[in-house]
PDB file of C-alpha atoms in Angstrom:
ATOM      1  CA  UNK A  15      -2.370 -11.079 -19.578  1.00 57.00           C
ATOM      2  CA  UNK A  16      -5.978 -11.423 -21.476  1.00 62.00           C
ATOM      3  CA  UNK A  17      -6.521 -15.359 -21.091  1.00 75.00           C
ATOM      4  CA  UNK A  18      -5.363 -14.975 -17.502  1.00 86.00           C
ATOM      5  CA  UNK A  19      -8.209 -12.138 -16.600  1.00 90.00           C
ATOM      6  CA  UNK A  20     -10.898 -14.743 -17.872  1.00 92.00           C
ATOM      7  CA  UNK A  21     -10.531 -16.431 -14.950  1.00 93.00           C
ATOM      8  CA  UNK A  22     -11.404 -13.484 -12.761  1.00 92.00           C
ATOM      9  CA  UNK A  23     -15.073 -12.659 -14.857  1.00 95.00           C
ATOM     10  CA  UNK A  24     -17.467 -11.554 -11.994  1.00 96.00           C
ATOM     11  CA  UNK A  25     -14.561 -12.209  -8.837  1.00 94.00           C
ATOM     12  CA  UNK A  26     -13.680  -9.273  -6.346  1.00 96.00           C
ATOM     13  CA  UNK A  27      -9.950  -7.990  -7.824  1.00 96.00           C
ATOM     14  CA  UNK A  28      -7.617  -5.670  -6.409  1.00 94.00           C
ATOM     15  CA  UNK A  29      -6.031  -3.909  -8.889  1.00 96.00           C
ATOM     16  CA  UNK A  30      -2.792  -1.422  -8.148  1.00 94.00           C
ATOM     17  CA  UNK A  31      -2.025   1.489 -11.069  1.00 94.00           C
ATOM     18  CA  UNK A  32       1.032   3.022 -12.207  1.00 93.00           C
ATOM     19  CA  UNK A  33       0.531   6.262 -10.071  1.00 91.00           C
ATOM     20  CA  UNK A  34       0.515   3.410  -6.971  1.00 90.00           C
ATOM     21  CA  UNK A  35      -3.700   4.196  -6.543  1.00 93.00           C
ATOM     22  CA  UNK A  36      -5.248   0.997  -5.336  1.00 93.00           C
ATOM     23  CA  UNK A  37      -8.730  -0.044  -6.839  1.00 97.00           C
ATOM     24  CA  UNK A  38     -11.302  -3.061  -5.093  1.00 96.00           C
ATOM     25  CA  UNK A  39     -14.381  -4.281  -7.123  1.00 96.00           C
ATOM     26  CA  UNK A  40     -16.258  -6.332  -9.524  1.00 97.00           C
ATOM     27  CA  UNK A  41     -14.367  -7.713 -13.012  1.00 97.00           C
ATOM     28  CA  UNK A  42     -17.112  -7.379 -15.424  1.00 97.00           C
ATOM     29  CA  UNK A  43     -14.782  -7.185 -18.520  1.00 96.00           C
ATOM     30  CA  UNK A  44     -11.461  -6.523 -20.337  1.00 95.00           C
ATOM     31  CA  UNK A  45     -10.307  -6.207 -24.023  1.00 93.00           C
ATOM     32  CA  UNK A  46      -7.328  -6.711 -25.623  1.00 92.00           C
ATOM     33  CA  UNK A  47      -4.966  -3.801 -24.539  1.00 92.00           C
ATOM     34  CA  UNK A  48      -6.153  -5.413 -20.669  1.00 92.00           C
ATOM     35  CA  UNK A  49      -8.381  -2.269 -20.519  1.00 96.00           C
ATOM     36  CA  UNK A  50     -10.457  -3.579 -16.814  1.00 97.00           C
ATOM     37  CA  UNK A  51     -14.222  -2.554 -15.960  1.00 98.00           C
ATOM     38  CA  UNK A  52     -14.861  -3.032 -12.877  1.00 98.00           C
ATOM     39  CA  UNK A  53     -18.601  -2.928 -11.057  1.00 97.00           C
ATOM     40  CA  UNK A  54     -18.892  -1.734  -7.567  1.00 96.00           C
ATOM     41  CA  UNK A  55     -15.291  -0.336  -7.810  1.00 97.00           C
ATOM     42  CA  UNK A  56     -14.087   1.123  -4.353  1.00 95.00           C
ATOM     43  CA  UNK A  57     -10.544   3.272  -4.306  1.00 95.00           C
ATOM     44  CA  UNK A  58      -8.658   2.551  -1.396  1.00 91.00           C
ATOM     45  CA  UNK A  59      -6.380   5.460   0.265  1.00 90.00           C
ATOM     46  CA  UNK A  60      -3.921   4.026   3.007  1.00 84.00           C
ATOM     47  CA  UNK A  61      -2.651   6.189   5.379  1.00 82.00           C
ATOM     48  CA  UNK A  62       0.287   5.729   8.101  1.00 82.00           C
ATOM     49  CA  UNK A  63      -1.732   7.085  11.402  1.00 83.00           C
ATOM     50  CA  UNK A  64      -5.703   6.257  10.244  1.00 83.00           C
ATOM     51  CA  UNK A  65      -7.793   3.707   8.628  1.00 83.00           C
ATOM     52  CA  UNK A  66      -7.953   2.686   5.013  1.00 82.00           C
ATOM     53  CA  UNK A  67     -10.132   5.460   3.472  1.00 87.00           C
ATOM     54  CA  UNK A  68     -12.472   3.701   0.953  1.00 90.00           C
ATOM     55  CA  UNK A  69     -14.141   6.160  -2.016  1.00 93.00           C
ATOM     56  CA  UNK A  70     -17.044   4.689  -3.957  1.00 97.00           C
ATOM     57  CA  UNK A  71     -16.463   5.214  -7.805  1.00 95.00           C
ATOM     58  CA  UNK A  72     -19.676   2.619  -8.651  1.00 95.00           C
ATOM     59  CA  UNK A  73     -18.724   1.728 -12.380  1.00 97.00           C
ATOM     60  CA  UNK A  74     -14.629   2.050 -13.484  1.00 97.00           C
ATOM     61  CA  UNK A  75     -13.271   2.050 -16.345  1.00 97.00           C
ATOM     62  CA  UNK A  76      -9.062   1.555 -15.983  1.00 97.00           C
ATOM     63  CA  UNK A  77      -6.502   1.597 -19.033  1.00 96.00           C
ATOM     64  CA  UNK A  78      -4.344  -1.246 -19.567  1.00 93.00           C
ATOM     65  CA  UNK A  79      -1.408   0.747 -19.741  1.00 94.00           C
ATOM     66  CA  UNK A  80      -1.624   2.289 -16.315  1.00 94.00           C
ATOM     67  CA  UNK A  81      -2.017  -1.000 -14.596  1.00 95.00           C
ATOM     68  CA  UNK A  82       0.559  -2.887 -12.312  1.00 92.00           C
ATOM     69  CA  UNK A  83      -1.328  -5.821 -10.918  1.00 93.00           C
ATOM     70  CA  UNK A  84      -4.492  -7.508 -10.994  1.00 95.00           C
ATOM     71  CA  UNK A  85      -5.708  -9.952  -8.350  1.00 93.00           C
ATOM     72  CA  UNK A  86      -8.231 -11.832  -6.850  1.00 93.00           C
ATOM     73  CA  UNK A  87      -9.404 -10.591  -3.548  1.00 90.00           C
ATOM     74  CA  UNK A  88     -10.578 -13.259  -0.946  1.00 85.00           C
ATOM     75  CA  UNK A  89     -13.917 -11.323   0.223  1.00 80.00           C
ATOM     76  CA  UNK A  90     -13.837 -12.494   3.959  1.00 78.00           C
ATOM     77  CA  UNK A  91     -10.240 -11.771   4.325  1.00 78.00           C
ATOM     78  CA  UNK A  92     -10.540  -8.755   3.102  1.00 73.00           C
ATOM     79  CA  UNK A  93     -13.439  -7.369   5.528  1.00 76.00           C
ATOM     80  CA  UNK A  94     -11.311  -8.231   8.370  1.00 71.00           C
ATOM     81  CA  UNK A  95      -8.688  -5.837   6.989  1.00 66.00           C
ATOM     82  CA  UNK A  96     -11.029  -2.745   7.326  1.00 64.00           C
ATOM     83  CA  UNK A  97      -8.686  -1.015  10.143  1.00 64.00           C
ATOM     84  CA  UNK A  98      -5.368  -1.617   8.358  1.00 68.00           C
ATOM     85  CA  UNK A  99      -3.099   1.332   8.577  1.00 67.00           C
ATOM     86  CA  UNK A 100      -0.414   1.775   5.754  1.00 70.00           C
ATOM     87  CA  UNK A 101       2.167   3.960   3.704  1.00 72.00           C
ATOM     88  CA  UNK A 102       0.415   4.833   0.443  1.00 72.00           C
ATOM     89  CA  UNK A 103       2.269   3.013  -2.786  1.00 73.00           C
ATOM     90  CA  UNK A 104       4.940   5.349  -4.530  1.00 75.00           C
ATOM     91  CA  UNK A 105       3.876   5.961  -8.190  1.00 73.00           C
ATOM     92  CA  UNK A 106       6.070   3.791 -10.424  1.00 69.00           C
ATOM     93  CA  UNK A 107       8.808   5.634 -11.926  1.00 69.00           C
ATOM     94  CA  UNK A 108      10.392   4.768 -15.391  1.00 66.00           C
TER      95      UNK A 108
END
């Protein structure tokens, strides 16, 4: 997944982890083991009957081995989603 990632240096990314938590921000780097630090990094919290909750974390730093996906975020699309309402993502099970 490293040589993919490259592309994404300094884009917006949504990122999903194992435990189904859902992470917006900055790419500012990865190694190896697809360890992400992201800049700016928001955590998103859906819920079925209110708005997206967003938490500021500022500077993240997420394993490789607790992420799902990894994606670029299209920045005007996404601040027109501000008043989405959603189920939160079930944790992965294996």
């Amino acid at each position: 997944m490293a040589p993919i990632l490259e592309q994404f240096i300094e884009c917006s990314v949504f990122v999903i982890s194992v435990d189904g938590r859902v992470f917006v921000g900055v790419l500012k780097g990865f190694d190896q083991l697809t360890n992400l630090v992201l800049y700016n990094c928001l955590e998103r919290v859906y819920h079925p009957d209110a708005p997206v909750e967003e938490l500021e974390l500022g500077i993240y730093l997420l394993r490789g081995d607790n992420i799902v996906l990894v994606g670029e975020v299209d920045v005007d699309v996404d601040r027109s989603m501000s008043g989405i309402e959603a189920l939160p993502i079930n944790p992965v099970i294996y």
